[in-house]
mmCIF file of C-alpha atoms and ligand atoms in Angstrom:
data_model
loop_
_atom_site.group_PDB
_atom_site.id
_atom_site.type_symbol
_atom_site.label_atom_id
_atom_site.label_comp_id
_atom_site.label_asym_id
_atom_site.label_seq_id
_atom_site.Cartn_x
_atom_site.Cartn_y
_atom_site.Cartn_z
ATOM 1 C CA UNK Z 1 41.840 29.043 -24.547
ATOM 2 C CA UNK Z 2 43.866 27.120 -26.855
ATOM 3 C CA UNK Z 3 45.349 23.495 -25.608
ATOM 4 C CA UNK Z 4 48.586 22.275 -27.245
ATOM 5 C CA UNK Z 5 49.561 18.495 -27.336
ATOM 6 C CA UNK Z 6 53.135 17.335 -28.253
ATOM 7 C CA UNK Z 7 52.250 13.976 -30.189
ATOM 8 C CA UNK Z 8 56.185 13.756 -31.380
ATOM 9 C CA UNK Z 9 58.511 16.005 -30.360
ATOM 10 C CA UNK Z 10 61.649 14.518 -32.294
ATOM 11 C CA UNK Z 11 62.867 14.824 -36.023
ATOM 12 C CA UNK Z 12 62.508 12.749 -38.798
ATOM 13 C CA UNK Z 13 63.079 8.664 -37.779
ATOM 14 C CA UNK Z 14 62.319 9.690 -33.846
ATOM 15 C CA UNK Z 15 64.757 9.214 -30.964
ATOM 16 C CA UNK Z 16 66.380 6.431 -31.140
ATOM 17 C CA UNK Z 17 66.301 5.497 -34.846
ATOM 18 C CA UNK Z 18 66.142 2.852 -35.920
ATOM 19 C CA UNK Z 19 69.399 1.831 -37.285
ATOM 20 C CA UNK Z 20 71.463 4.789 -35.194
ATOM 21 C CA UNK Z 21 74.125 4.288 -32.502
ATOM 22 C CA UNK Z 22 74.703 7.892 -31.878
ATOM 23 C CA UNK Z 23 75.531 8.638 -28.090
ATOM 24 C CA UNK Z 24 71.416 9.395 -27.412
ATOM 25 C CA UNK Z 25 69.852 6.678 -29.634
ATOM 26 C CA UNK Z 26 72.059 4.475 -27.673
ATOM 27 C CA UNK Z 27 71.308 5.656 -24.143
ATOM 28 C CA UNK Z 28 68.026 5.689 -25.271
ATOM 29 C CA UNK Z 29 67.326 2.271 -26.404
ATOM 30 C CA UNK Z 30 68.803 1.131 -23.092
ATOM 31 C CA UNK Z 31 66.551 3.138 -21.152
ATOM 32 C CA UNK Z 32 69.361 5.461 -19.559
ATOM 33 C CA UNK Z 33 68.180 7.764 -16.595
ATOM 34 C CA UNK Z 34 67.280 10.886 -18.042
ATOM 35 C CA UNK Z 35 66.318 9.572 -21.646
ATOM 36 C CA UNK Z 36 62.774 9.035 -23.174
ATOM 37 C CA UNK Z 37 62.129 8.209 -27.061
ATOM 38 C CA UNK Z 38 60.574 10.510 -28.990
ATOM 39 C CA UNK Z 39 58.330 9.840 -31.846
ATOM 40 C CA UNK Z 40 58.195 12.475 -35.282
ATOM 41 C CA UNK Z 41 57.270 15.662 -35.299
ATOM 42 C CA UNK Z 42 53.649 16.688 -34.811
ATOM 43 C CA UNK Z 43 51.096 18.475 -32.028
ATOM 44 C CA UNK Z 44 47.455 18.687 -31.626
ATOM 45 C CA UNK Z 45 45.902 21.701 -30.888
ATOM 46 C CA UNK Z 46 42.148 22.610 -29.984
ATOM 47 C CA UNK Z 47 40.432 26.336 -29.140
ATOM 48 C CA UNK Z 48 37.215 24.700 -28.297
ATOM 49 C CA UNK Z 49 38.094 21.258 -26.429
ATOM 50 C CA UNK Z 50 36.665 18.984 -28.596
ATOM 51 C CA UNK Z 51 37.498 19.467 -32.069
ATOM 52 C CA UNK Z 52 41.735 18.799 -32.278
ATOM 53 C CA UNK Z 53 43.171 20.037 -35.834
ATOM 54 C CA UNK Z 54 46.600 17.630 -36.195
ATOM 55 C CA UNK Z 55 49.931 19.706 -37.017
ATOM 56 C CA UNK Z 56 51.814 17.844 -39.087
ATOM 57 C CA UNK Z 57 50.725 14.141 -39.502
ATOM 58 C CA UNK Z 58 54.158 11.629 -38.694
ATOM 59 C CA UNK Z 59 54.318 8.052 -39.668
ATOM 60 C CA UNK Z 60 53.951 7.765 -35.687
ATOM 61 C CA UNK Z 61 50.877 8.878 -35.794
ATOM 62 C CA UNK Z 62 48.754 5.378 -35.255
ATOM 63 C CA UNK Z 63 50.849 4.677 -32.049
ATOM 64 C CA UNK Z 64 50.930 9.012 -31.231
ATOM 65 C CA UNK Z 65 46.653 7.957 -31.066
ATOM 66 C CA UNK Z 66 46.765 5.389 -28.882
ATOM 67 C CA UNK Z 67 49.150 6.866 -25.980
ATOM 68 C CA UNK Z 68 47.131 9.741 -26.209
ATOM 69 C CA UNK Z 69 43.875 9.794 -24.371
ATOM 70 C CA UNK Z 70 42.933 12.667 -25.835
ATOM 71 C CA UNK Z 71 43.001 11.654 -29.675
ATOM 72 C CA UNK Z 72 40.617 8.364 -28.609
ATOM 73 C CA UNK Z 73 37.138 8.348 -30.165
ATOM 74 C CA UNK Z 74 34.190 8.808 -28.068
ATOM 75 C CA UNK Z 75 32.967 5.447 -27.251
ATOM 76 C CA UNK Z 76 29.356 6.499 -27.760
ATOM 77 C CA UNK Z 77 30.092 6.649 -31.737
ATOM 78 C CA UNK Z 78 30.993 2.845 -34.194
ATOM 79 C CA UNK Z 79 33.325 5.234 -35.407
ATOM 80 C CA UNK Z 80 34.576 8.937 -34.222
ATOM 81 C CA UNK Z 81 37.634 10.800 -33.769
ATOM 82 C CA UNK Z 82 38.409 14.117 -31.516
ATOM 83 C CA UNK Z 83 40.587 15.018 -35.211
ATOM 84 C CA UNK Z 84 38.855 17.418 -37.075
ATOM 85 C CA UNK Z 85 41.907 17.841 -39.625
ATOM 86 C CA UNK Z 86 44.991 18.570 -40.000
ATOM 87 C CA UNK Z 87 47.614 21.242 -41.137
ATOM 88 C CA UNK Z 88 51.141 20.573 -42.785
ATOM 89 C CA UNK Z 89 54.088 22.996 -42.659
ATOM 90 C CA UNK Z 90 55.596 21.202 -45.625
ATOM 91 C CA UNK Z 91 55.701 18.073 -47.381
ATOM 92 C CA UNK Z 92 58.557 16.173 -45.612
ATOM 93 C CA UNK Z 93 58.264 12.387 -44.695
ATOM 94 C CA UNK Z 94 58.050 13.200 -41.188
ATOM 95 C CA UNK Z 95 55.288 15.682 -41.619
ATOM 96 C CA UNK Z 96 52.742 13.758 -44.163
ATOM 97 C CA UNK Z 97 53.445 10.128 -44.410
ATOM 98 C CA UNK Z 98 50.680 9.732 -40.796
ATOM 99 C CA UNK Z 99 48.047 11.128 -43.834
ATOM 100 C CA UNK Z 100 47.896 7.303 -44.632
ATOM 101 C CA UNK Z 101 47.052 6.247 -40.954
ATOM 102 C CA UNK Z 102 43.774 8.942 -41.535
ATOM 103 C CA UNK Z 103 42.194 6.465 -43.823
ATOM 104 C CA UNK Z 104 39.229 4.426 -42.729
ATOM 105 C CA UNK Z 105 35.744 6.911 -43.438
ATOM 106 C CA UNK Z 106 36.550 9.647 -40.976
ATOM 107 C CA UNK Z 107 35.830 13.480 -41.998
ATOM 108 C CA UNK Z 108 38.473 15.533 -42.068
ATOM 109 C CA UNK Z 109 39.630 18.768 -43.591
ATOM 110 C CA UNK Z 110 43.215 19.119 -45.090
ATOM 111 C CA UNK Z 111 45.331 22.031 -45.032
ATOM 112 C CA UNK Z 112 48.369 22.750 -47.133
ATOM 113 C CA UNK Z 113 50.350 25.326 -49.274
ATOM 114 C CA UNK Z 114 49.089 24.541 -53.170
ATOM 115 C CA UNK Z 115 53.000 23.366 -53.671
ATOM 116 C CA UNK Z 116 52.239 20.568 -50.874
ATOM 117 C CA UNK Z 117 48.728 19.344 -52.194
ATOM 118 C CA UNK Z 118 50.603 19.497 -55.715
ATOM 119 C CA UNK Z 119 52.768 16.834 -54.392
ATOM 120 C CA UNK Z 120 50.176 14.909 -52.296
ATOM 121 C CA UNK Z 121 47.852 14.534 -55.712
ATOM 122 C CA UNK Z 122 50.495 13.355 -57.793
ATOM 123 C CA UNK Z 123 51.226 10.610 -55.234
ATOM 124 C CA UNK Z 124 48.172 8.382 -55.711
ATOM 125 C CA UNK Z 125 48.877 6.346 -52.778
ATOM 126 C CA UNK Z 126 47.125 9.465 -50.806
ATOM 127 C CA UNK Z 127 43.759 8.607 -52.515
ATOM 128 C CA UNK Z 128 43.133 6.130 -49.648
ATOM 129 C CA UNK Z 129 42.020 9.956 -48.261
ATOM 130 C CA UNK Z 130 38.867 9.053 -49.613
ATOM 131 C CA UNK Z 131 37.458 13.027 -50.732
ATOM 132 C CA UNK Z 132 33.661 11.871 -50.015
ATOM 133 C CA UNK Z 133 34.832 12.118 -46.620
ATOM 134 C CA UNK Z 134 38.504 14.788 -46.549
ATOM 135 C CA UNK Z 135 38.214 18.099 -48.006
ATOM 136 C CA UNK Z 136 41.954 19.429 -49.769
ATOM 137 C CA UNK Z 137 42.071 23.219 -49.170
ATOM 138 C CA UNK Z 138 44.438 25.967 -49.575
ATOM 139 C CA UNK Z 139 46.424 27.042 -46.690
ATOM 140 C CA UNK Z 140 46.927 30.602 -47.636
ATOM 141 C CA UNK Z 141 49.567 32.731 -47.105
ATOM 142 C CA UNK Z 142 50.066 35.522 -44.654
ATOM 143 C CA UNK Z 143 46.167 35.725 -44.046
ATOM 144 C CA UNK Z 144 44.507 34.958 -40.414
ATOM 145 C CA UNK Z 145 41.423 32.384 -41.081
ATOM 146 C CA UNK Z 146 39.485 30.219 -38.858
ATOM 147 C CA UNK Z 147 39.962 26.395 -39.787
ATOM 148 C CA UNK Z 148 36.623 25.296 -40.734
ATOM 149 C CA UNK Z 149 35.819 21.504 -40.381
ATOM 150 C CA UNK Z 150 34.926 18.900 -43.048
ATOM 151 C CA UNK Z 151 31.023 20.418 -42.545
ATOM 152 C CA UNK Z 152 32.207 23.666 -43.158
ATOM 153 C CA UNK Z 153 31.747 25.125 -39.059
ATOM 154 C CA UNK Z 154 34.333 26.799 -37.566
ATOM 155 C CA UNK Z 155 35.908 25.498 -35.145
ATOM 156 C CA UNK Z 156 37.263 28.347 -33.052
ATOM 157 C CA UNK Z 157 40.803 27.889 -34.098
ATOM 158 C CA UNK Z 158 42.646 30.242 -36.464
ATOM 159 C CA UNK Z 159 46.146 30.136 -38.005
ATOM 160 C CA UNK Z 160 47.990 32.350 -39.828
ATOM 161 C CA UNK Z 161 50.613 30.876 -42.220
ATOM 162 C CA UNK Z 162 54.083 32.931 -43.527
ATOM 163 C CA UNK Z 163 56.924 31.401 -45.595
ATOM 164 C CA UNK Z 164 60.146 30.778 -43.564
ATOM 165 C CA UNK Z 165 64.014 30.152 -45.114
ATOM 166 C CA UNK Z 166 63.877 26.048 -45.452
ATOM 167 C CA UNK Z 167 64.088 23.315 -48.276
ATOM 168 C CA UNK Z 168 62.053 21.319 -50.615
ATOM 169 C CA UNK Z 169 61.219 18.084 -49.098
ATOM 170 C CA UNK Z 170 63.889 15.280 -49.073
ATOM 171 C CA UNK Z 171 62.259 13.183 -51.657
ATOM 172 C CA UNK Z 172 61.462 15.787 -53.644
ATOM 173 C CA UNK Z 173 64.924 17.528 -53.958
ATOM 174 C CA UNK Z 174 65.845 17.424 -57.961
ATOM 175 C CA UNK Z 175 69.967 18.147 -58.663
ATOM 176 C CA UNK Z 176 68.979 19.154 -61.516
ATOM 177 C CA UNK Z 177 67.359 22.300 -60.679
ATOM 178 C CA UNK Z 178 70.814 23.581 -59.006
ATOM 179 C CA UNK Z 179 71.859 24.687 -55.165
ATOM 180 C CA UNK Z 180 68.708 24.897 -53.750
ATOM 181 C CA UNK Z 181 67.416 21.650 -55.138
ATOM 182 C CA UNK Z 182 64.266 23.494 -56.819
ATOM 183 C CA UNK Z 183 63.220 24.689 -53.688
ATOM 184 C CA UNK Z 184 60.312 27.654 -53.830
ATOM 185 C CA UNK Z 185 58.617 29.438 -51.322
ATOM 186 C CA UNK Z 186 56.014 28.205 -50.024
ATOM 187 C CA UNK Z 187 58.277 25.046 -49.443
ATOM 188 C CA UNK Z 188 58.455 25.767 -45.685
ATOM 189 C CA UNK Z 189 56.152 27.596 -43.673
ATOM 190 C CA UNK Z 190 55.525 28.598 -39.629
ATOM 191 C CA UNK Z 191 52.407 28.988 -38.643
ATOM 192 C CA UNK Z 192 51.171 31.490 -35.869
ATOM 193 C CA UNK Z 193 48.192 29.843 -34.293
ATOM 194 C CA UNK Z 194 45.401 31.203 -32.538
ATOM 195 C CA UNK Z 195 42.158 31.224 -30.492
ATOM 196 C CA UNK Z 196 39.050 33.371 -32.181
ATOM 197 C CA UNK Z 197 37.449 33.981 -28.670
ATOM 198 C CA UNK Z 198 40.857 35.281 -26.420
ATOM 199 C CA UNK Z 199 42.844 35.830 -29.017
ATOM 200 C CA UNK Z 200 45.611 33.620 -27.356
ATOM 201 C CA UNK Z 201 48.266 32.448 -29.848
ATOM 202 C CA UNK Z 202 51.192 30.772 -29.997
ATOM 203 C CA UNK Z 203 53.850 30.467 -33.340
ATOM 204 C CA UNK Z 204 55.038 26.502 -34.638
ATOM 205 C CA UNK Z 205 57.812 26.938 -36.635
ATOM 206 C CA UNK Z 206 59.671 23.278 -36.827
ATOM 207 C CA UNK Z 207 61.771 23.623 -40.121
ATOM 208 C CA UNK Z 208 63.710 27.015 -40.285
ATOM 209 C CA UNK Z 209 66.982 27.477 -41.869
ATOM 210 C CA UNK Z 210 67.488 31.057 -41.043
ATOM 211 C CA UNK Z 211 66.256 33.759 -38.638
ATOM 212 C CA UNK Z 212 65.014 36.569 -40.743
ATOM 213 C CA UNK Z 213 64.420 40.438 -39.357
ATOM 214 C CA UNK Z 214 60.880 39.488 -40.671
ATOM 215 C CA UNK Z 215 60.670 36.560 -39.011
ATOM 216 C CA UNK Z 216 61.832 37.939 -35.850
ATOM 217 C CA UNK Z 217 59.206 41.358 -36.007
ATOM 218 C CA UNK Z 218 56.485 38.538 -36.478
ATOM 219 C CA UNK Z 219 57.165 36.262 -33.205
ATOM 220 C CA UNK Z 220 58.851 39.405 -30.785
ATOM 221 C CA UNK Z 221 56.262 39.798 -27.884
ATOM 222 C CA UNK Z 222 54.431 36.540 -28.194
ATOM 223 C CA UNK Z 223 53.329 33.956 -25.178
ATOM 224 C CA UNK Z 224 54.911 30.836 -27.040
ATOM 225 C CA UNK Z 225 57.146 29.425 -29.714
ATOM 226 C CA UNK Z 226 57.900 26.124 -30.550
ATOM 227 C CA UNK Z 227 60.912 26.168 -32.804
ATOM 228 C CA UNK Z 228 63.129 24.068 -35.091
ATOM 229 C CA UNK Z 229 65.731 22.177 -32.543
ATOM 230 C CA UNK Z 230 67.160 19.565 -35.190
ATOM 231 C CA UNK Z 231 70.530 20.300 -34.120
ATOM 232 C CA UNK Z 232 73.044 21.319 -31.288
ATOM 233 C CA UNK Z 233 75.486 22.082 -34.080
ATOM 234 C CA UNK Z 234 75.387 22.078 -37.901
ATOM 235 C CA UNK Z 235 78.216 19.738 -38.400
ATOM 236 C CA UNK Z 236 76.742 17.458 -35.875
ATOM 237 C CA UNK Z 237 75.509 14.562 -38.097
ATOM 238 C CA UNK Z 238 79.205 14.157 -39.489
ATOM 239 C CA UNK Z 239 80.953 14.692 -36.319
ATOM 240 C CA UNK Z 240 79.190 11.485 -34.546
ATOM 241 C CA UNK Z 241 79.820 9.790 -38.123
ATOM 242 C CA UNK Z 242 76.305 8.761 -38.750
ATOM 243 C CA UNK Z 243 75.614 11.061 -42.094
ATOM 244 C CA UNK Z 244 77.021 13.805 -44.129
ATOM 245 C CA UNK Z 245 74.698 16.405 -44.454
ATOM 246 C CA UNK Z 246 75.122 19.812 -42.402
ATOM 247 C CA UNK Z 247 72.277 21.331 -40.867
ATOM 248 C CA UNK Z 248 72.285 23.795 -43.477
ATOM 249 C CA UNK Z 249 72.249 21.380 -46.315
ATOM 250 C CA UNK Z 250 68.909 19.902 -44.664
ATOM 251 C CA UNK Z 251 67.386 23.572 -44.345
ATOM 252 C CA UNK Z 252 67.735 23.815 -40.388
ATOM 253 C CA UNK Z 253 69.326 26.110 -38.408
ATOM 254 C CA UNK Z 254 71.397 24.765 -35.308
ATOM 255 C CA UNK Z 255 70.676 25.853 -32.018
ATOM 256 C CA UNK Z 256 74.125 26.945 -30.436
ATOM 257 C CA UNK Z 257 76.877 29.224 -31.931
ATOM 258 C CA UNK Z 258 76.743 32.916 -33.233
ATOM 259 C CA UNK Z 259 74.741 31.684 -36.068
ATOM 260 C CA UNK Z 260 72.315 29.577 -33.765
ATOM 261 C CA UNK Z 261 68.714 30.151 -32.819
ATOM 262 C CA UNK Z 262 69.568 31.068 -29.387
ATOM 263 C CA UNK Z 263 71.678 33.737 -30.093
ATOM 264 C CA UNK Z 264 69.015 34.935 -32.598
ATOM 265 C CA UNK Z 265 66.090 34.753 -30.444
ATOM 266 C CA UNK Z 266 68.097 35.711 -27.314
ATOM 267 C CA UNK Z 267 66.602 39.505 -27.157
ATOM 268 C CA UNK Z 268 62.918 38.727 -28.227
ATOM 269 C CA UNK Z 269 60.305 39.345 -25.729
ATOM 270 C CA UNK Z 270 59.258 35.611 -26.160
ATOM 271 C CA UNK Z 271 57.773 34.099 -22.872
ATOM 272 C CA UNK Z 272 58.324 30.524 -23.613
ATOM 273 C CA UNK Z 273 60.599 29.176 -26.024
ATOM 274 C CA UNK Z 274 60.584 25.848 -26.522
ATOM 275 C CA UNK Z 275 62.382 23.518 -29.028
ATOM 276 C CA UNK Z 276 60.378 20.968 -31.061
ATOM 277 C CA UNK Z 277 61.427 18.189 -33.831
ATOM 278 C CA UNK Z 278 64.582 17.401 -32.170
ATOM 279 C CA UNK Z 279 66.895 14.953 -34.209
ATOM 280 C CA UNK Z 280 68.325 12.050 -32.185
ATOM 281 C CA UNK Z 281 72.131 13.531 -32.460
ATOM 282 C CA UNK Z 282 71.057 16.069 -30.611
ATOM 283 C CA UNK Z 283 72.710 16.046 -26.984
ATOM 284 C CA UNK Z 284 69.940 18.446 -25.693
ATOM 285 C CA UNK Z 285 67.965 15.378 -26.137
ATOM 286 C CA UNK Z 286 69.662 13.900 -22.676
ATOM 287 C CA UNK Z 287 68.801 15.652 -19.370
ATOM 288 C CA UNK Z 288 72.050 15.755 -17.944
ATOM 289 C CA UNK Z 289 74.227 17.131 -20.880
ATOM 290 C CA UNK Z 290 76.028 19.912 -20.616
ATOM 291 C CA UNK Z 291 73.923 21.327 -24.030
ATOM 292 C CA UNK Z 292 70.860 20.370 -21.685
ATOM 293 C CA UNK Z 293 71.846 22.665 -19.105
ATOM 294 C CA UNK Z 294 72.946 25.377 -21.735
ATOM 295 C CA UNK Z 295 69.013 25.643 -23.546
ATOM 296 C CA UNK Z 296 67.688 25.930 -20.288
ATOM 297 C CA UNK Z 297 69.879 28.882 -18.817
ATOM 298 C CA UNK Z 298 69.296 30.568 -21.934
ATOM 299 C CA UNK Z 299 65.729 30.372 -21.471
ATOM 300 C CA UNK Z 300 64.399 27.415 -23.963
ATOM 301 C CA UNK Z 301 62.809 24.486 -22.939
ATOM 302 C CA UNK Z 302 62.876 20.577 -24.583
ATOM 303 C CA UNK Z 303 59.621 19.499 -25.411
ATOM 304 C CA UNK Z 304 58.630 15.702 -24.647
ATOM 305 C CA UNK Z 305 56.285 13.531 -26.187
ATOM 306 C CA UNK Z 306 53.025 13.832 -24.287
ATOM 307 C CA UNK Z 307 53.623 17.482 -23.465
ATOM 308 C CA UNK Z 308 50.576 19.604 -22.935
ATOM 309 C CA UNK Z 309 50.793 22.906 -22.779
ATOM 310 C CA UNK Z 310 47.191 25.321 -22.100
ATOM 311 C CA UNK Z 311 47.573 29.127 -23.062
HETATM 312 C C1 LIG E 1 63.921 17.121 -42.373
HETATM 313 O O1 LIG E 1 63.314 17.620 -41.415
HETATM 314 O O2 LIG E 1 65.000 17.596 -42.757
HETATM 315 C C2 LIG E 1 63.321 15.958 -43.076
HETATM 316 O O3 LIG E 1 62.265 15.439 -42.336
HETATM 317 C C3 LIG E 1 64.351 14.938 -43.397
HETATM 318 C C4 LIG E 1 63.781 13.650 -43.884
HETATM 319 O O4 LIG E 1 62.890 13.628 -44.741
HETATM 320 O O5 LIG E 1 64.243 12.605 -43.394
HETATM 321 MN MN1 LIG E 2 61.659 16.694 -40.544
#
């Protein structure tokens, strides 16, 4: 059994931002029919039902808790939490800055590519992750290992982790270091993540700038995929006027045209598709958009904050 929670199902700055205008950060500040905001990008997932490993940790994460029955601590316990750790896919904003919430005495174990923990050490504001109490370890690469919790038991849950096409995190990007920013693998990474006892697994891939015929051999014939949706198209951000960068530039793939993830997923024997850190340009965001109704005849769903998914 493995039980999937969407904590944040948008991009980076949620849905609306917080300074945005765009057509869906409008419609959904004013609480338009078919809108709901969306906090940053991270799920919960547990193989056992009581030990949750966090995906992804988003600056939401404190107010991703408390809407979450789930993530409460057991009232028996001063202090507990159903998080056993948590897992990052890379080091963007969006995906570590909820490590600070994690302070406060709780045991936790920390998984990350070495380039990732590289970063987190040399940012001493993440020593308020006190490492009496969270263990830093190696998220290693295309290698299927149980996630072990801060005492070192297993906790049913495995992932596998594989490098994907993407881009060094935003704040880390140097010009210096040419096209690519000093970008290395490792940078990026999906994750394919599974029960030890069924053997049920799903893959969480929510940065991807490219489909690659490796990528697509590893997730054909699989129960689930939650995927990068950033953006409808790659010029999108320009187009509404409210930033510069392409898709591309930001190491995302779009989700329509001939070099979209639909069309490159469209043949895969994938049951359920579904389309995770959404960014709030992104007109799939509103129910009754046209792009809405396009995802969904071509098989993908929109995930929601508070989603909850059992395979
Ligand atoms: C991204 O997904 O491209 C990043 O989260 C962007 C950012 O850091 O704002
Ligand atoms: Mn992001």
């Amino acid at each position: 059994m493995l039980k999937v929670l969407i904590l944040g199902s948008a991009a980076g700055g949620g849905s609306p931002q917080w300074n945005c205008n765009s057509d869906v950060s409008l419609a959904v500040r004013e609480g338009q029919k078919g809108t709901s905001p969306r906090t940053q990008s991270s799920i919960a997932v547990t193989a056992n039902g009581t030990e949750w490993f966090l995906f992804n940790a988003s600056p939401d994460l404190g107010s991703q808790i408390l809407k979450n029955k789930l993530m409460h601590p057991n009232k028996k316990f001063p202090r507990h939490s159903p998080i056993s750790g948590v897992v990052l896919t890379n080091g963007d904003v969006d995906h570590v800055a909820g490590l600070l919430t994690l302070r406060e005495r709780q045991n936790l174990s920390l998984y990350a590519h070495s380039r990732v923990h590289k970063v987190l050490k040399e940012n001493s504001i993440f020593n308020v992750l006190n490492p009496d109490y969270v263990d830093r370890r190696d998220l290693q690469m295309n290698r299927n290992f149980e996630l072990l919790n801060k005492a070192g038991e297993g906790t049913n849950l495995c992932v596998e982790a594989f490098e994907v096409p993407g881009k060094i995190a935003l704040w880390l990007e140097d010009e210096s270091k040419g096209e690519n920013f000093g970008t290395e693998e490792g940078d990026t990474i999906g994750l394919k993540i599974s029960s030890k006892e069924d053997n049920k697994y799903f893959f969480y891939i929510p940065a991807c700038a490219k489909i690659t015929p490796e990528l697509t051999e590893r997730i054909s014939d699989s129960e689930m995929l939650l995927f990068d949706g950033t953006l409808w198209e790659n010029e999108e951000m320009s187009s509404k006027n409210v930033g510069q960068k392409t898709g591309q530039r930001m190491g995302h793939m779009n989700n329509s045209g001939p070099d979209g993830s639909m069309e490159a997923l469209k043949d895969l024997n994938i049951k359920n598709k579904i389309y995770i850190h959404i960014n709030t340009t992104n007109p799939i965001l509103l129910s009754s958009s046209d792009e809405r109704k396009i995802v969904e005849e071509n098989g993908w769903q929109v995930s929601y904050d508070g989603m909850e998914i059992t395979l």
